[in-house]
Amino acid sequence: MDTLTQKEIIVLHALKQKSRAVDVAFFDCIYGPPNRKFSWSTTFTKKYKDVFKLVKQSLIRRGVLLFAEDSVAWGKNTKLERLIFLFPAEFQKFLPSPLEPIRDISGPGHSSELVLRKKLLEITGRGSNLPVIDEKDFKLNITGGELLMGKKAFKAEYLHKWQKAGWAGALAKRKADKFRAEQFCLTDAVSYALSLLSPEEWLAGGQLEPVLKIFCHGLHLDDVQQDPHEICHAGWRWGCLSRNTANNQTCYRMGGNYPDIDKDQPFTRYLRPGKEQDLIIDLATIPYKDLEALAGISDFKVIGSQLTATPNMVRLGRVFNSICQEPLTIWLRDNVPCFGDAIKKVKARWGKLIIHQDLLVAKVRDLSLKVAIEKSFSDPAKLVFLPNDFIAFPRGLLGEIERLVTKLGFVVRSIP
């Protein structure tokens, strides 16, 4: 690894991020001519044979890259087209950082969560001046008491996906370009490079230029779109990055590298019992994970400009065993009467025999099959994982489960 050039280290990082094999054209970004011109008359072999020579000489013979001929490469007629290259996972931990970080900066820098807080205010109808980012997937709404983002139950990770989509959209030059792959490539490249930093390290915007050129090679980007300073500034404005200043240059790293200064704030700062047997939530200060936890056990309602929560017995019962010792659950039990009563009822009923109709139970011993089922049926309202390799699901789901099991090469055995 010590003999690799900076460009070779960056291209291996790009391979690591892809987590899959690539063809020889992938390495054109470092071994090809600077301004390769497209030509219909040039064959694949003629175009990339010199690139392959350098890949073999610089990466394969040094033992950092594996290659083989793809046996299922349909439509690829020449041997060079069928070759695939892989950077093994076992080697990745030895890959050095491609950039020299700046360390002589103290403090967490400055980052803004104003965008996220404005987004949360969308729940109560107070969110304003926010660009519309894929409303179908990211609009916050309350349906049947459940807090949703798009059509999915609210999770903090969805909020951060919206934030990153906003960062990508901010790089578009035209409204129609909001979600072109180029914009996402730019943010992914910068995010990956900054994710390599330790908590005390920073990178100046200009240092990211070689990473962008390799990670986004071949895309139709002009100089303004590829300007690392503009990309990082947009990321900071959307709250994705933190920034600081050293030696008259602006430096960046991923937002949140330092612990949240409010992580130990008391629950009373953002939660308080209401007068109507409910809980009043302050969207301006509540930690996102606590909002997610409340959404998983509550019915939400907007009264005036306030978000209120009441316990949902069904949702609370589904997760009670995993959250009963959490600080938030204990605080709700001791300080909010409606939640205290609900928790007592769930605890009293826990473990008692309940008769279900049209409920089927199956035993799944194979771990890979269990993982596949869990991915396909993640909604606990449809399928529940039980101890000792058992699962339970409604009879109406039997056909879907049988099709999945058969597709994966397993056999369903029914017991009368």
Short mmCIF file of C-alpha atoms in Angstrom, two decimals:
data_model
loop_
_atom_site.label_atom_id
_atom_site.label_comp_id
_atom_site.label_asym_id
_atom_site.label_seq_id
_atom_site.Cartn_x
_atom_site.Cartn_y
_atom_site.Cartn_z
CA MET A 1 0.00 0.00 0.00
CA ASP A 2 2.92 2.36 0.70
CA THR A 3 3.92 2.44 -2.97
CA LEU A 4 0.50 3.52 -4.26
CA THR A 5 0.01 7.03 -5.64
CA GLN A 6 -2.68 9.35 -4.27
CA LYS A 7 -4.87 8.71 -7.34
CA GLU A 8 -4.53 4.94 -6.91
CA ILE A 9 -5.47 5.20 -3.23
CA ILE A 10 -8.53 7.28 -4.13
CA VAL A 11 -9.66 4.85 -6.83
CA LEU A 12 -9.38 1.97 -4.33
CA HIS A 13 -11.50 3.98 -1.90
CA ALA A 14 -14.06 4.42 -4.69
CA LEU A 15 -14.03 0.65 -5.20
CA LYS A 16 -14.45 0.13 -1.47
CA GLN A 17 -17.48 2.41 -1.46
CA LYS A 18 -19.06 0.55 -4.39
CA SER A 19 -18.69 -2.83 -2.61
CA ARG A 20 -18.86 -4.73 -5.91
CA ALA A 21 -16.71 -5.79 -8.84
CA VAL A 22 -16.17 -3.39 -11.76
CA ASP A 23 -14.90 -3.65 -15.32
CA VAL A 24 -11.66 -2.18 -16.64
CA ALA A 25 -13.41 1.04 -17.77
CA PHE A 26 -13.70 2.01 -14.10
CA PHE A 27 -9.94 2.69 -13.99
CA ASP A 28 -10.03 5.07 -16.96
CA CYS A 29 -10.31 7.90 -14.41
CA ILE A 30 -6.65 7.48 -13.38
CA TYR A 31 -4.98 5.54 -16.20
CA GLY A 32 -6.83 6.85 -19.26
CA PRO A 33 -6.03 9.98 -21.31
CA PRO A 34 -7.15 13.27 -19.67
CA ASN A 35 -9.60 14.19 -22.45
CA ARG A 36 -10.70 10.92 -23.99
CA LYS A 37 -12.93 11.50 -27.02
CA PHE A 38 -15.90 9.28 -27.80
CA SER A 39 -15.77 7.32 -31.05
CA TRP A 40 -18.19 4.73 -32.45
CA SER A 41 -15.38 3.14 -34.47
CA THR A 42 -13.10 2.44 -31.49
CA THR A 43 -13.50 -1.05 -30.03
CA PHE A 44 -13.63 -1.67 -26.28
CA THR A 45 -10.31 -3.54 -26.40
CA LYS A 46 -8.52 -0.81 -28.32
CA LYS A 47 -9.95 1.83 -26.01
CA TYR A 48 -8.95 0.19 -22.72
CA LYS A 49 -6.01 -2.15 -23.45
CA ASP A 50 -3.47 0.43 -22.23
CA VAL A 51 -5.58 1.05 -19.12
CA PHE A 52 -5.57 -2.68 -18.40
CA LYS A 53 -1.77 -2.83 -18.73
CA LEU A 54 -1.42 -0.15 -16.06
CA VAL A 55 -4.02 -1.79 -13.80
CA LYS A 56 -2.12 -5.07 -14.03
CA GLN A 57 1.25 -3.42 -13.47
CA SER A 58 0.28 -1.04 -10.65
CA LEU A 59 -2.48 -2.85 -8.75
CA ILE A 60 -2.75 -6.54 -9.64
CA ARG A 61 0.97 -7.37 -9.50
CA ARG A 62 1.27 -5.51 -6.21
CA GLY A 63 -1.35 -7.83 -4.78
CA VAL A 64 -4.01 -5.26 -3.89
CA LEU A 65 -6.55 -6.08 -6.61
CA LEU A 66 -8.15 -9.35 -7.73
CA PHE A 67 -9.50 -10.00 -11.21
CA ALA A 68 -11.33 -12.79 -13.01
CA GLU A 69 -13.37 -13.43 -16.13
CA ASP A 70 -17.10 -12.99 -15.60
CA SER A 71 -18.84 -16.15 -16.79
CA VAL A 72 -22.27 -14.50 -17.07
CA ALA A 73 -21.33 -11.29 -18.88
CA TRP A 74 -24.07 -11.34 -21.51
CA GLY A 75 -23.41 -9.28 -24.63
CA LYS A 76 -19.70 -8.85 -23.89
CA ASN A 77 -17.78 -10.39 -26.76
CA THR A 78 -14.13 -9.81 -25.94
CA LYS A 79 -12.12 -11.14 -23.03
CA LEU A 80 -11.21 -7.65 -21.83
CA GLU A 81 -14.90 -6.72 -21.65
CA ARG A 82 -15.59 -9.78 -19.51
CA LEU A 83 -12.83 -9.10 -16.97
CA ILE A 84 -14.03 -7.91 -13.57
CA PHE A 85 -11.94 -6.41 -10.77
CA LEU A 86 -12.48 -6.51 -7.01
CA PHE A 87 -10.79 -4.84 -4.05
CA PRO A 88 -11.13 -7.54 -1.33
CA ALA A 89 -12.78 -6.60 1.95
CA GLU A 90 -9.84 -8.19 3.82
CA PHE A 91 -7.48 -5.58 2.30
CA GLN A 92 -9.69 -2.54 2.87
CA LYS A 93 -8.71 -1.97 6.51
CA PHE A 94 -5.10 -1.43 5.40
CA LEU A 95 -6.02 1.26 2.87
CA PRO A 96 -4.56 4.63 3.96
CA SER A 97 -6.45 7.90 3.86
CA PRO A 98 -6.01 9.63 0.50
CA LEU A 99 -5.85 13.12 2.02
CA GLU A 100 -3.75 14.78 4.71
CA PRO A 101 -6.19 16.12 7.33
CA ILE A 102 -5.84 19.39 9.23
CA ARG A 103 -5.48 18.79 12.98
CA ASP A 104 -4.55 22.14 14.52
CA ILE A 105 -8.16 23.30 14.94
CA SER A 106 -9.87 23.24 18.32
CA GLY A 107 -13.55 22.98 19.08
CA PRO A 108 -16.50 21.42 17.30
CA GLY A 109 -16.84 24.15 14.70
CA HIS A 110 -20.22 25.43 13.61
CA SER A 111 -23.10 23.42 12.19
CA SER A 112 -26.75 24.28 11.88
CA GLU A 113 -29.77 22.09 12.51
CA LEU A 114 -32.15 24.92 11.60
CA VAL A 115 -33.18 23.12 8.40
CA LEU A 116 -34.15 19.97 10.30
CA ARG A 117 -36.08 21.94 12.90
CA LYS A 118 -37.98 23.77 10.17
CA LYS A 119 -38.79 20.41 8.61
CA LEU A 120 -40.24 19.12 11.90
CA LEU A 121 -42.47 22.18 12.12
CA GLU A 122 -44.11 20.90 8.94
CA ILE A 123 -46.00 18.50 11.25
CA THR A 124 -47.89 21.38 12.84
CA GLY A 125 -48.25 23.38 9.63
CA ARG A 126 -45.63 25.94 10.62
CA GLY A 127 -42.83 24.80 8.33
CA SER A 128 -42.07 27.46 5.74
CA ASN A 129 -39.45 28.58 3.23
CA LEU A 130 -38.26 25.02 2.70
CA PRO A 131 -37.69 23.69 -0.83
CA VAL A 132 -39.93 20.78 -1.78
CA ILE A 133 -37.75 17.66 -1.92
CA ASP A 134 -39.60 14.61 -3.26
CA GLU A 135 -42.82 15.25 -1.34
CA LYS A 136 -44.02 11.69 -1.98
CA ASP A 137 -41.23 10.19 0.15
CA PHE A 138 -40.41 12.98 2.59
CA LYS A 139 -43.57 14.87 3.51
CA LEU A 140 -44.25 14.72 7.25
CA ASN A 141 -47.89 13.99 8.04
CA ILE A 142 -50.12 12.42 10.68
CA THR A 143 -52.44 9.68 9.40
CA GLY A 144 -54.68 7.82 11.82
CA GLY A 145 -52.65 9.20 14.70
CA GLU A 146 -49.39 7.79 13.30
CA LEU A 147 -46.53 10.11 12.39
CA LEU A 148 -45.40 9.30 8.86
CA MET A 149 -42.68 10.51 6.54
CA GLY A 150 -44.10 9.93 3.11
CA LYS A 151 -45.89 6.62 3.61
CA LYS A 152 -43.46 5.16 6.15
CA ALA A 153 -43.51 5.34 9.94
CA PHE A 154 -41.29 8.23 11.03
CA LYS A 155 -37.64 7.46 11.74
CA ALA A 156 -34.79 9.85 12.41
CA GLU A 157 -32.80 8.27 9.56
CA TYR A 158 -35.49 9.34 7.06
CA LEU A 159 -35.12 12.91 8.27
CA HIS A 160 -31.40 12.78 7.53
CA LYS A 161 -32.07 11.21 4.10
CA TRP A 162 -34.29 14.19 3.31
CA GLN A 163 -31.51 16.49 4.52
CA LYS A 164 -28.95 14.87 2.22
CA ALA A 165 -31.40 14.95 -0.70
CA GLY A 166 -31.79 18.68 -0.06
CA TRP A 167 -28.02 19.10 -0.15
CA ALA A 168 -27.88 17.32 -3.50
CA GLY A 169 -30.77 19.37 -4.85
CA ALA A 170 -29.02 22.60 -3.85
CA LEU A 171 -26.23 21.77 -6.31
CA ALA A 172 -28.58 21.64 -9.29
CA LYS A 173 -28.34 24.51 -11.76
CA ARG A 174 -31.86 24.04 -13.09
CA LYS A 175 -35.06 23.00 -11.36
CA ALA A 176 -35.33 19.96 -13.64
CA ASP A 177 -31.92 18.74 -12.41
CA LYS A 178 -32.95 18.31 -8.76
CA PHE A 179 -32.32 14.57 -8.61
CA ARG A 180 -29.83 13.85 -11.38
CA ALA A 181 -27.22 11.26 -10.47
CA GLU A 182 -24.45 13.86 -10.70
CA GLN A 183 -25.69 15.76 -7.68
CA PHE A 184 -25.92 12.63 -5.54
CA CYS A 185 -22.46 11.53 -6.69
CA LEU A 186 -21.00 14.84 -5.55
CA THR A 187 -22.51 14.64 -2.08
CA ASP A 188 -21.65 10.95 -1.74
CA ALA A 189 -18.02 11.61 -2.69
CA VAL A 190 -17.64 14.47 -0.20
CA SER A 191 -19.46 12.55 2.55
CA TYR A 192 -17.23 9.52 2.03
CA ALA A 193 -14.00 11.54 2.15
CA LEU A 194 -15.08 13.37 5.31
CA SER A 195 -16.23 10.13 6.94
CA LEU A 196 -12.59 8.97 6.97
CA LEU A 197 -11.64 11.72 9.42
CA SER A 198 -11.07 11.19 13.12
CA PRO A 199 -13.07 13.39 15.55
CA GLU A 200 -10.34 16.05 15.78
CA GLU A 201 -9.60 16.25 12.04
CA TRP A 202 -10.82 18.56 9.27
CA LEU A 203 -10.37 18.99 5.52
CA ALA A 204 -10.17 22.23 3.58
CA GLY A 205 -12.64 22.41 0.71
CA GLY A 206 -9.91 22.50 -1.94
CA GLN A 207 -8.42 19.23 -0.69
CA LEU A 208 -11.49 17.36 -1.93
CA GLU A 209 -10.90 18.16 -5.60
CA PRO A 210 -8.98 14.94 -6.48
CA VAL A 211 -11.64 12.82 -4.76
CA LEU A 212 -14.42 14.48 -6.76
CA LYS A 213 -12.57 14.03 -10.06
CA ILE A 214 -12.19 10.29 -9.52
CA PHE A 215 -15.47 9.46 -7.75
CA CYS A 216 -17.51 11.41 -10.33
CA HIS A 217 -15.40 10.67 -13.40
CA GLY A 218 -17.31 10.54 -16.66
CA LEU A 219 -20.28 12.62 -15.54
CA HIS A 220 -21.20 15.80 -17.37
CA LEU A 221 -20.26 18.38 -14.76
CA ASP A 222 -19.00 21.90 -15.33
CA ASP A 223 -16.35 23.62 -13.21
CA VAL A 224 -18.93 25.34 -11.00
CA GLN A 225 -20.73 22.09 -10.19
CA GLN A 226 -17.42 20.43 -9.31
CA ASP A 227 -16.20 23.30 -7.13
CA PRO A 228 -15.55 21.63 -3.74
CA HIS A 229 -16.01 24.93 -1.90
CA GLU A 230 -19.53 25.33 -3.33
CA ILE A 231 -20.41 21.71 -2.58
CA CYS A 232 -19.21 21.94 1.02
CA HIS A 233 -20.89 25.30 1.60
CA ALA A 234 -24.20 23.83 0.41
CA GLY A 235 -23.67 20.87 2.73
CA TRP A 236 -23.07 23.23 5.64
CA ARG A 237 -26.20 25.28 4.85
CA TRP A 238 -28.27 22.07 4.87
CA GLY A 239 -26.78 21.05 8.22
CA CYS A 240 -24.94 18.03 6.80
CA LEU A 241 -21.45 19.41 7.48
CA SER A 242 -19.69 21.31 10.25
CA ARG A 243 -17.22 24.05 9.35
CA ASN A 244 -14.35 25.84 11.02
CA THR A 245 -11.57 28.24 10.04
CA ALA A 246 -7.81 27.72 10.20
CA ASN A 247 -5.08 29.85 8.61
CA ASN A 248 -7.70 31.85 6.69
CA GLN A 249 -9.16 28.76 5.03
CA THR A 250 -12.55 27.21 5.67
CA CYS A 251 -12.44 23.57 6.72
CA TYR A 252 -15.19 20.98 6.93
CA ARG A 253 -16.11 17.62 8.38
CA MET A 254 -19.33 15.66 8.72
CA GLY A 255 -21.86 17.22 11.07
CA GLY A 256 -22.29 15.44 14.38
CA ASN A 257 -18.69 14.25 14.83
CA TYR A 258 -18.79 15.89 18.25
CA PRO A 259 -21.40 14.60 20.73
CA ASP A 260 -24.67 16.52 20.71
CA ILE A 261 -24.29 19.19 23.39
CA ASP A 262 -27.95 18.68 24.33
CA LYS A 263 -27.89 14.90 24.53
CA ASP A 264 -28.18 14.97 28.34
CA GLN A 265 -30.84 17.65 28.49
CA PRO A 266 -33.74 16.84 30.84
CA PHE A 267 -36.95 15.48 29.34
CA THR A 268 -38.81 18.43 30.87
CA ARG A 269 -37.09 20.74 28.40
CA TYR A 270 -39.09 19.36 25.48
CA LEU A 271 -41.89 17.23 27.02
CA ARG A 272 -44.59 18.23 29.48
CA PRO A 273 -47.89 16.70 30.61
CA GLY A 274 -50.91 18.37 29.05
CA LYS A 275 -54.20 19.26 30.68
CA GLU A 276 -56.18 16.88 28.46
CA GLN A 277 -54.55 13.59 29.50
CA ASP A 278 -51.88 13.92 26.85
CA LEU A 279 -48.24 14.86 26.34
CA ILE A 280 -47.14 18.13 24.74
CA ILE A 281 -44.02 17.94 22.56
CA ASP A 282 -41.69 20.86 21.78
CA LEU A 283 -40.54 20.27 18.19
CA ALA A 284 -37.92 23.01 18.48
CA THR A 285 -35.81 21.10 21.01
CA ILE A 286 -36.78 17.41 21.12
CA PRO A 287 -33.94 15.04 20.07
CA TYR A 288 -34.85 13.24 16.85
CA LYS A 289 -34.38 9.79 18.39
CA ASP A 290 -36.79 10.64 21.21
CA LEU A 291 -39.37 11.82 18.67
CA GLU A 292 -38.91 8.51 16.83
CA ALA A 293 -39.34 6.57 20.08
CA LEU A 294 -42.53 8.48 20.94
CA ALA A 295 -43.89 7.98 17.43
CA GLY A 296 -43.48 4.24 17.89
CA ILE A 297 -45.78 4.08 20.94
CA SER A 298 -48.15 7.03 20.54
CA ASP A 299 -51.02 8.56 18.64
CA PHE A 300 -50.12 12.09 17.58
CA LYS A 301 -52.50 15.00 17.18
CA VAL A 302 -52.03 18.69 16.39
CA ILE A 303 -53.99 21.04 18.63
CA GLY A 304 -53.58 24.64 17.57
CA SER A 305 -49.86 24.87 16.90
CA GLN A 306 -48.86 22.17 19.38
CA LEU A 307 -48.04 18.53 18.77
CA THR A 308 -49.58 16.25 21.39
CA ALA A 309 -49.22 12.53 22.04
CA THR A 310 -51.37 9.91 23.76
CA PRO A 311 -50.36 6.27 24.27
CA ASN A 312 -51.35 3.72 21.64
CA MET A 313 -51.83 0.41 23.45
CA VAL A 314 -51.20 -1.74 20.37
CA ARG A 315 -47.92 -0.06 19.40
CA LEU A 316 -46.81 0.11 23.01
CA GLY A 317 -47.52 -3.59 23.50
CA ARG A 318 -45.47 -4.56 20.44
CA VAL A 319 -42.27 -2.95 21.69
CA PHE A 320 -42.79 -2.83 25.46
CA ASN A 321 -40.33 -5.58 26.32
CA SER A 322 -37.52 -3.79 24.47
CA ILE A 323 -38.20 -0.27 25.80
CA CYS A 324 -39.47 -0.81 29.35
CA GLN A 325 -36.07 0.04 30.90
CA GLU A 326 -35.30 2.99 28.62
CA PRO A 327 -34.95 6.36 30.42
CA LEU A 328 -37.68 7.91 28.25
CA THR A 329 -40.15 5.13 29.08
CA ILE A 330 -39.40 5.41 32.80
CA TRP A 331 -39.88 9.19 32.69
CA LEU A 332 -43.20 8.85 30.85
CA ARG A 333 -44.36 6.25 33.37
CA ASP A 334 -43.51 8.45 36.35
CA ASN A 335 -44.47 11.90 35.05
CA VAL A 336 -47.25 11.63 32.45
CA PRO A 337 -50.44 10.08 33.89
CA CYS A 338 -51.88 8.76 30.62
CA PHE A 339 -48.61 7.00 29.73
CA GLY A 340 -48.19 5.76 33.30
CA ASP A 341 -51.64 4.12 33.18
CA ALA A 342 -50.98 2.60 29.75
CA ILE A 343 -47.61 1.17 30.79
CA LYS A 344 -49.16 -0.37 33.92
CA LYS A 345 -51.89 -2.03 31.82
CA VAL A 346 -49.41 -3.43 29.30
CA LYS A 347 -47.17 -4.70 32.11
CA ALA A 348 -50.12 -6.37 33.84
CA ARG A 349 -51.18 -8.11 30.62
CA TRP A 350 -47.66 -9.10 29.56
CA GLY A 351 -47.20 -12.86 29.26
CA LYS A 352 -50.88 -13.75 29.57
CA LEU A 353 -52.36 -16.21 27.11
CA ILE A 354 -54.16 -14.60 24.19
CA ILE A 355 -56.17 -16.64 21.67
CA HIS A 356 -55.63 -15.57 18.06
CA GLN A 357 -57.72 -16.58 15.08
CA ASP A 358 -56.21 -17.24 11.65
CA LEU A 359 -52.67 -17.02 13.06
CA LEU A 360 -49.99 -19.38 11.74
CA VAL A 361 -46.68 -20.29 13.36
CA ALA A 362 -43.61 -21.54 11.49
CA LYS A 363 -40.11 -22.61 12.47
CA VAL A 364 -37.23 -21.20 10.41
CA ARG A 365 -33.86 -22.77 11.21
CA ASP A 366 -31.78 -21.42 8.33
CA LEU A 367 -30.21 -18.04 9.16
CA SER A 368 -30.10 -16.76 5.56
CA LEU A 369 -33.78 -17.58 5.08
CA LYS A 370 -34.63 -15.86 8.35
CA VAL A 371 -32.78 -12.71 7.21
CA ALA A 372 -34.58 -12.77 3.84
CA ILE A 373 -37.97 -13.07 5.55
CA GLU A 374 -37.10 -10.25 7.95
CA LYS A 375 -36.14 -7.96 5.07
CA SER A 376 -39.27 -8.77 3.07
CA PHE A 377 -41.72 -8.55 5.98
CA SER A 378 -40.29 -5.91 8.31
CA ASP A 379 -43.68 -4.63 9.51
CA PRO A 380 -44.30 -6.14 12.99
CA ALA A 381 -48.03 -5.81 12.32
CA LYS A 382 -47.67 -8.52 9.66
CA LEU A 383 -44.98 -10.84 10.99
CA VAL A 384 -43.48 -11.33 14.44
CA PHE A 385 -40.23 -13.13 15.30
CA LEU A 386 -40.54 -15.37 18.35
CA PRO A 387 -37.91 -17.18 20.46
CA ASN A 388 -36.45 -20.55 19.37
CA ASP A 389 -36.53 -19.77 15.62
CA PHE A 390 -40.33 -19.40 15.40
CA ILE A 391 -42.27 -16.77 13.48
CA ALA A 392 -45.97 -15.91 13.66
CA PHE A 393 -48.04 -14.34 10.87
CA PRO A 394 -51.67 -14.06 9.71
CA ARG A 395 -53.04 -16.76 7.41
CA GLY A 396 -53.48 -14.20 4.63
CA LEU A 397 -49.70 -13.83 4.41
CA LEU A 398 -49.07 -17.55 3.86
CA GLY A 399 -48.99 -17.37 0.06
CA GLU A 400 -46.39 -14.58 0.00
CA ILE A 401 -44.16 -16.37 2.50
CA GLU A 402 -44.40 -19.68 0.62
CA ARG A 403 -43.43 -17.97 -2.65
CA LEU A 404 -40.40 -16.34 -1.02
CA VAL A 405 -39.28 -19.59 0.63
CA THR A 406 -39.65 -21.55 -2.63
CA LYS A 407 -37.87 -18.85 -4.64
CA LEU A 408 -34.86 -19.12 -2.32
CA GLY A 409 -34.68 -22.89 -2.84
CA PHE A 410 -36.23 -24.04 0.44
CA VAL A 411 -39.17 -26.35 1.05
CA VAL A 412 -42.28 -25.62 3.12
CA ARG A 413 -43.43 -28.53 5.26
CA SER A 414 -46.92 -28.23 6.73
CA ILE A 415 -47.94 -29.92 9.96
CA PRO A 416 -51.69 -30.57 10.34
#
